[in-house]
Structure formats: structure tokens, C-alpha cells
Amino acid sequence: MSDTMTGEGPLLRAENVSRIYQDGQVRALDNVSMVIQPGEYAAIMGPSGSGKSTLLNVLGALDRPSEGEVYFKGQPLSKMNDLDRFRSQHLGFVFQSFHLLPVLSAVENVQIPMFETRLSAAKRAQRALELLELVGMGHRANHQPKQLSVGERQRVAIARSLANQPSLLLADEPTGNLDSKTAAEVFELFDQLHTQQGMTILLITHDPNLAACTQRVIRMKDGKIVSEESNDPEDLATDRARHGDPADDSKHPPGARRVTVRRANKQ
Amino acid sequence: MHYLTLILKNVARRPARSILTISGIAVAVMAVVALVGIAGGFERSYLSLYKNRGADLMVVRAGSTQQVSSVLDARLGSRIAGLPGVEEVSPTLVDVVSFEEKDLVGVVIQGLPVESRTVQNLAIVDGRRLRTGDVRAVMVGGVLAKSLEKKAGDTVELLEGESFDVVGVYESQNVFENGSLILAIEDLQALMMREGDVTMFTVIARQKDRGSLEGLARQIKALEQGLEALPAREYVDSTVEIRMARAVAWSTSSIALLIGTIGMINTMLTSVFERTRELALLRAIGWRKRSVVQLVLVESMVMGILGALVGTLAAVGLTRLLGSLPASGRLISGDIAGTVILQGVAIAIVVGLAGGIYPAYRAAGLMPTEGLRHE
């Protein structure tokens, strides 16, 4: 990590970001601004096509915004000449369909991101095993993905996302392919990474119960952020009582509480 | 996990496809190594034939690309010998005979002065060497003797009704000589009704004049219209047999290589397409384009090298086999030069690269966000 990237301030900041497709017809992201503080644990919710994944891709330097700028620790991403390196060093990605390489064992899959570092083969294997232990998969290290349950696969994928010690974990519907029990277990793992490792996590979910486990819920619709809510335990009950099912954005009254949460750490 | 483990696991993922691709490369490399190796052996044998005679220059009829088509006047020999700087001149008459009953056609028969170095330096394994005063006597090369089932003391019919005594069987380092016959030049001239004819003269220069062979060659060419005087190396290069062998070897090999390369491109493209999501994932989690290109290229190179190993072993086995068979052993020396094997391996690496480069760039050009959605 270069020195210019350390220091105080938000970890990630999007400023008036738009993503326009097909000769300006589709505004998948429409003038979005948001801030992620170090150590934060936040969820993005919204109906299909609301721009959640586009936002995550733009924040994760997988896609460039058509307008606006994303800053990572104050550095504009558009000025970075090696975004691959940036992703490799600073970000961890978790996907809905895991994307494990089928020919590799769990412990080998976790090592894949480390090929972009200078770690020796022995160090890679050692670190991968430690990460599998961390996500509770140490005993399955030498299993192939097809020998693992879907929940176990996602745990391995999470271990892989941590391979290069990222400062931010981005997860696009990490529990979308899991049953509710397994999904809850995976969320428990995210929670544990957040509280015990101090990991900053931004994830997309459809499940309001799981979103409730995070500190902040960002709601999107039609490419815009329509609300941001703190999940302070005291607030939550009243919030739900007032607005009904939080997953249903359409029921949100226009005057819903909009909070720009600064640093909603539980500590 | 070592990088190579990752590569090998990817190659082993579709074993049937990988084995077929490797086989394609192996056949191509085998063609190159065997054919070019055989042509090369052919050439080396030819060269050593003249080198063993100590020949500095070969004098032939200019424009006669085929050895037997060169015809010179035997009396030219003394005129060449009279030139300053010439140590020794030896005439050779080359012709061909056939042994129909043994299915041997185009067997080379050489007429040489009995006292020449070539005759005197031959290693005799059975019987004796030709002597001055022998009448209708012939020496037979070891490989040919085996095919003809002749030994010293037998007779051999060179042309219909023309029987010669086999006085000895010789073993030469040279595969052509082992498959040919040698007799006194006067006997061959008489047999073929070519009195006064010579195919070529081998000229040995005086020690001190070795450095200026070009000057000597010019003087020889000035003796008569239509003479060619070449150093052994160039003479061998100029003969049509060698050029044919080379051309056939390389053209056949090129086709094999082209097919091998296309097979490789096909395999790697399919493999890249199948793994669109995986390769997109690698890009998403921070693998650089270069790393993805490298992954695909190393995979195809590993297959190329495996193909080269298999192909080279097969080629060595094949040439050994051909060299040991009586019918082909006359022409093929069973060994392949190390440089030819290196050529085969180098070609396999080139095929691996050539076959992998387009698929690799296709893979690297993939947008991670789109690739991950690929079904």
C-alpha cells in the first residue's frame, strides 16, 4: 500500500457517479454519491435493475463511471494507471455464484489471487490454509468445489477474497444462491470478519433480515440512492414499524428518514 | 500451489482434448524430426563420402544437377593434375544398376582407380581389397551384401549376362557406400560402354594451397567450357538429390506443422471460451491482462512441449527402425543429429506460442463484468 493511500478520511467515496449505457439511453447509475468509512459494514438493497451491481462494479474498479469520480482513500480511481493491481491489493470480491475454479481444491482456489504477489509457493499454501481455518473450512482444504456444499463453497470464496489482505470486501448477493439457513451462517461469517478482523464490508442483498445484520442499509431505485438508514438496534424496530417491509422500496414514503451515517461502528 | 500445478491441472481438465492436441503436435514434430533428420543424415553421408576421400574440390559438368548426369572426358584428369597447387586428381565414374530379383533398383555403382585413397581406405570385413590386375572383380558394401546375400567368393550379375566376382565386402562409415558397389573404373567404363567417361574428378590441393581453393577452382574452370569446380560442402548442397530430400522434408513438415498449429488454436480457443467466467474472475480479482495472456500461452506451450517429447521419441524410434530395415537402410542412417531434435523442440514451442497467442489475447480482452455473466 503506498503512503499516499493511508491517512484519515473515508475509505471509499463516490462523487456524482453515473454509468450510462447504449448511446445515452440507459442510465444504470444516475448521479450517485456515497461514502464508505473504514471499518463500516453496509448493505445495498433495491429491486432488480436498480443499479446495485453497477454501483458495486464501479466502486470496485471493475467498471469505469461515465461521469463522476470514485476516490479510494482520497485517490481518484480514474488517475490510477493499474486498476488490476489496485483490485488485487486493496479489494476482495465475493460473488453470488462463487466462481471457484473447478479443477482446483479449496486451498488452491484461495491461492489464486496470491499469484499476483511475490509470495512463495509455500507461503501461499500456508496463508491459504490459515484463511480456510478462519472461515471454518480448514478441514475441507483439499476438497474440490464439487465435493462441497454451496455454503461451504461460498466460505471458500470468502477466504479467497481475503487472500491479499484487502481493506474492503465487496460482495454481490453473496447469499443469493443459498437457502436461508446457510445464508444466515454466511452472514454470521461476514459479521465475524467485521467485528473480529475490523474488515470493511459492502454487500448487496435482497434479504431484509440479512440486511438488518449490517450497520447501514443503502436503498437504490432507478439508478439512484433513495435512502440510507442506520441499523442502530434501537432505531430498527421503529423504522420497520413506520415503513413496513424495508425490502419493498415502493412503499417507502417520500419523506423517509435519510441519514448520512458517518461512522456507525458498534463499538 | 506452484504455477505449473495450475497449468497442468488446466491442461488435464479435458484429457481427451489435450491428448488429441498433443498428438497433433507430436505427429508434426515427428514429421520434422524424422524427415529433416533423414535428409540431414543423407546430406552428412554425402559430405563425408567426399571428405573421407580428402577431396578439396569436386570437378563436375556445370549444370549437371544430378550426379550421374555429369559426364567429363577422362583425359581432363591429366590437365587438372598439371595445374600448379594440385597434389592429386582422382576420377570417379558413377552409374546405377538394378537387382530386380531382390527388388533393388537404382543401386549406385562406383568406378574408381584401384590405387585411389577411397579404395585403399575402405575397411574390409570379408575377403580382400581390389588389386591391380583383378579381372571382372567387384567389392560390395556391407548393407548391400546383406540384401543380396553375397559374400566374398560369390559372383554377382551386374547387368544381364555380366557376372563379376565378389572379392570383398567393405564396411564404410557412409550409408551410401555401404549400399553401393565399387569396382575398377576401367571395368565400369567397359561394362557400361562408357570408355573415356568420368562423372567427376576429386582434386586434392597441395597443403600450402589449401587456403586458396577459390583460385584453384578458377583455374580448373578456365581449362574448358562448362566445368564446375566446387568445394565438397557446396557440391553436396548443389546436388539435386540433397535438394529434393530437403525440400520434401520441409514441405511435408510444414504441412504437418500448420495442421498442428491450427489444432492448437482450435483447442485453446475452445478452452478459453469454455472458461470465459473463470478467466473473467481472474481479471476481476486483480490478475493483470498480462497474467491471463501468460496463463493461456504457458498452457499451450506445455502442450506443445509434451507433443515435442512424444514426437521426438517417435521420430527417433522410426528412423532407427527404417535404418535397420534392408530396403531403407541403404539410404537411411539410423541416427538423428542433436540439432534436429533441438529444432523439433523449438518448433513445438513456436507452435505452442503461435497456437496460443490469439486465444490468449481473446481471453485477456474480456471485460471482467461481462465475462462473469457468461453462461
XYZ file of N, CA, C and O in Angstrom, chain B residues 4 61-62 64 69 100 106 110 113 148 165 216 218 254 264 272 309 316 337 346 366:
84
model
N 3.049 -24.077 -12.069
C 2.984 -25.195 -13.012
C 1.845 -26.157 -12.661
O 1.233 -26.756 -13.548
N 30.520 -31.630 -64.486
C 29.985 -30.878 -65.610
C 29.062 -29.796 -65.041
O 28.180 -30.099 -64.225
N 29.281 -28.554 -65.447
C 28.442 -27.466 -64.940
C 26.989 -27.689 -65.336
O 26.712 -28.136 -66.449
N 25.007 -29.915 -64.272
C 24.512 -31.275 -64.079
C 24.099 -31.411 -62.630
O 24.914 -31.608 -61.747
N 24.335 -37.588 -64.196
C 24.196 -36.930 -65.494
C 25.449 -36.134 -65.872
O 25.527 -35.587 -66.954
N 16.840 -56.789 -59.945
C 15.386 -56.924 -59.992
C 14.882 -58.036 -59.076
O 13.876 -57.883 -58.393
N 18.212 -48.779 -58.775
C 18.987 -47.562 -58.549
C 20.132 -47.753 -57.574
O 20.451 -46.862 -56.801
N 30.199 -47.493 -58.270
C 31.257 -46.506 -58.450
C 32.480 -47.158 -59.062
O 32.961 -48.183 -58.567
N 39.831 -45.639 -59.497
C 41.150 -46.244 -59.688
C 41.455 -47.134 -58.484
O 41.216 -46.732 -57.339
N 21.732 -58.633 -50.840
C 21.954 -59.532 -51.986
C 22.307 -60.947 -51.543
O 22.369 -61.858 -52.368
N 33.110 -61.247 -60.016
C 33.455 -61.933 -58.771
C 33.415 -60.943 -57.615
O 33.957 -59.833 -57.713
N 42.272 -21.937 -57.253
C 42.449 -23.213 -57.949
C 41.181 -23.564 -58.733
O 41.251 -24.002 -59.895
N 39.071 -21.520 -59.958
C 39.006 -20.664 -61.156
C 39.883 -21.209 -62.274
O 39.490 -21.247 -63.431
N 6.136 -28.783 -43.038
C 5.403 -27.516 -42.901
C 3.908 -27.771 -42.849
O 3.192 -27.147 -42.065
N -3.973 -26.587 -32.403
C -3.695 -25.915 -31.130
C -4.576 -24.678 -30.950
O -5.149 -24.456 -29.880
N -10.553 -21.467 -23.937
C -10.740 -20.106 -23.437
C -12.230 -19.766 -23.382
O -12.715 -19.176 -22.420
N 8.074 -33.868 -27.034
C 8.705 -35.027 -26.390
C 8.241 -36.315 -27.047
O 9.046 -37.147 -27.476
N 12.742 -40.750 -33.388
C 13.990 -41.499 -33.170
C 13.726 -42.989 -33.365
O 14.481 -43.689 -34.055
N 20.748 -36.103 -35.896
C 21.621 -35.125 -35.259
C 20.887 -34.441 -34.116
O 19.680 -34.200 -34.193
N 12.175 -26.685 -30.572
C 11.990 -25.246 -30.812
C 10.698 -25.025 -31.587
O 9.920 -24.120 -31.280
N -11.241 -9.802 -22.510
C -12.563 -9.965 -21.918
C -12.809 -8.913 -20.837
O -11.973 -8.672 -19.992
